Short mmCIF file of C-alpha atoms in Angstrom, two decimals:
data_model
loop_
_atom_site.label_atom_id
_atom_site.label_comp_id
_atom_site.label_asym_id
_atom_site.label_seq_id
_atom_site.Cartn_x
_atom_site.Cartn_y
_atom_site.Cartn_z
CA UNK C 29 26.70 -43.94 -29.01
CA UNK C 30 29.27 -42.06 -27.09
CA UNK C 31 29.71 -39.80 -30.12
CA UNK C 32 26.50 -39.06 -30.25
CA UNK C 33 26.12 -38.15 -26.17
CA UNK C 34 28.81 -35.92 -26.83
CA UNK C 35 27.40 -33.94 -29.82
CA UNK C 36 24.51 -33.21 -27.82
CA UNK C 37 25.69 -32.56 -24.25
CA UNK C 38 28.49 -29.64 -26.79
CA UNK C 39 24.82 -28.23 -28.29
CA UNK C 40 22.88 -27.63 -24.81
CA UNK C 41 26.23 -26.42 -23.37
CA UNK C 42 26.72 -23.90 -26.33
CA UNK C 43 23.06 -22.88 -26.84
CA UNK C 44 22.98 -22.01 -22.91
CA UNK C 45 26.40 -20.22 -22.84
CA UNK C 46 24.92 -17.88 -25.56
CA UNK C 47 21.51 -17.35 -24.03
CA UNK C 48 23.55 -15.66 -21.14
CA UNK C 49 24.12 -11.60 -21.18
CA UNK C 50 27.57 -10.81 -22.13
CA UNK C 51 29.31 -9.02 -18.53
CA UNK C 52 29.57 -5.88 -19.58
CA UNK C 53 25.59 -5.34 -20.16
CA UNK C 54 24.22 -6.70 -17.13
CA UNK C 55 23.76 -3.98 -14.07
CA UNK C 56 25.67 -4.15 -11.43
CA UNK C 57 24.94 -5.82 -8.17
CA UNK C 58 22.47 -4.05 -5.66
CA UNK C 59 21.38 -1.76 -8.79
CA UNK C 60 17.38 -1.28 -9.27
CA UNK C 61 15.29 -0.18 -12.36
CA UNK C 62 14.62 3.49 -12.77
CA UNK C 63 11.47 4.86 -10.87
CA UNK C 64 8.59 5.14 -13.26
CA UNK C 65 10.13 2.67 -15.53
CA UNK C 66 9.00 -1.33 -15.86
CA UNK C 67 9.75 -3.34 -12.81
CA UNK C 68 11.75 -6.59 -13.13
CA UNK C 69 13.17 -7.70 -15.81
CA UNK C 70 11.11 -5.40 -18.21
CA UNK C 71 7.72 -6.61 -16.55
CA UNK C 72 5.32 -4.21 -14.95
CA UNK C 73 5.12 -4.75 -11.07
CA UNK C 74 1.28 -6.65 -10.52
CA UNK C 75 -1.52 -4.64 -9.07
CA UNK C 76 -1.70 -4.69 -5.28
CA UNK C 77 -3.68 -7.36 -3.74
CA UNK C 78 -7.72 -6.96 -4.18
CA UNK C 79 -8.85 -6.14 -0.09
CA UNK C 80 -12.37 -4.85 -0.32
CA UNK C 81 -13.90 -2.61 2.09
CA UNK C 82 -15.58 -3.40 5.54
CA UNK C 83 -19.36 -3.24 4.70
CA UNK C 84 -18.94 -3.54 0.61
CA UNK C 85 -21.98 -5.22 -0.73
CA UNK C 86 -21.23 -5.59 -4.55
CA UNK C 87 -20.64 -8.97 -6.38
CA UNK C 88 -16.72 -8.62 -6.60
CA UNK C 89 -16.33 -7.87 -2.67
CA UNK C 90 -19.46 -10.31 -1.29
CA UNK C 91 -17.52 -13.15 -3.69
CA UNK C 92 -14.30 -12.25 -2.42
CA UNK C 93 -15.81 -12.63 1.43
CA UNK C 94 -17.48 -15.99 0.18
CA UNK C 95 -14.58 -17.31 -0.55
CA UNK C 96 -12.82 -16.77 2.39
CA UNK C 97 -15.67 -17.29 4.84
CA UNK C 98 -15.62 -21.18 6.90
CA UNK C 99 -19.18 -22.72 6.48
CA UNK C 100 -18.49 -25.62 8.89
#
């Protein structure tokens, strides 16, 4: 049984260790992606939040006021 513990506590240790970046690739601290380029970590930054407009009467905007609106 102890063998056995052992085997697999060495397999997640190992498969973790390599799932790491190697030192020398990652950027250094403080360091920010290139403007224009993909946000973090290779993702595109999400769309600002949705804020309709004052008055706006169309389904997406009246919904969005629904939602938010207290009907007690």
């Amino acid at each position: 049984m102890a063998v056995a513990l052992a085997i697999v506590f060495t397999i997640g240790a190992l498969s973790t260790a390599s799932a790491q970046a190697p030192a020398g690739a990652q950027a250094p601290a403080g360091a920010q992606a290139p403007a224009g380029g993909p946000g973090r970590g290779g993702f595109k930054e999400p769309p600002p939040p949705y804020r309709p407009a004052k008055d706006a009467k169309d389904l997406r905007s009246v919904l969005f006021n629904w939602a938010w609106t207290s009907t007690s």
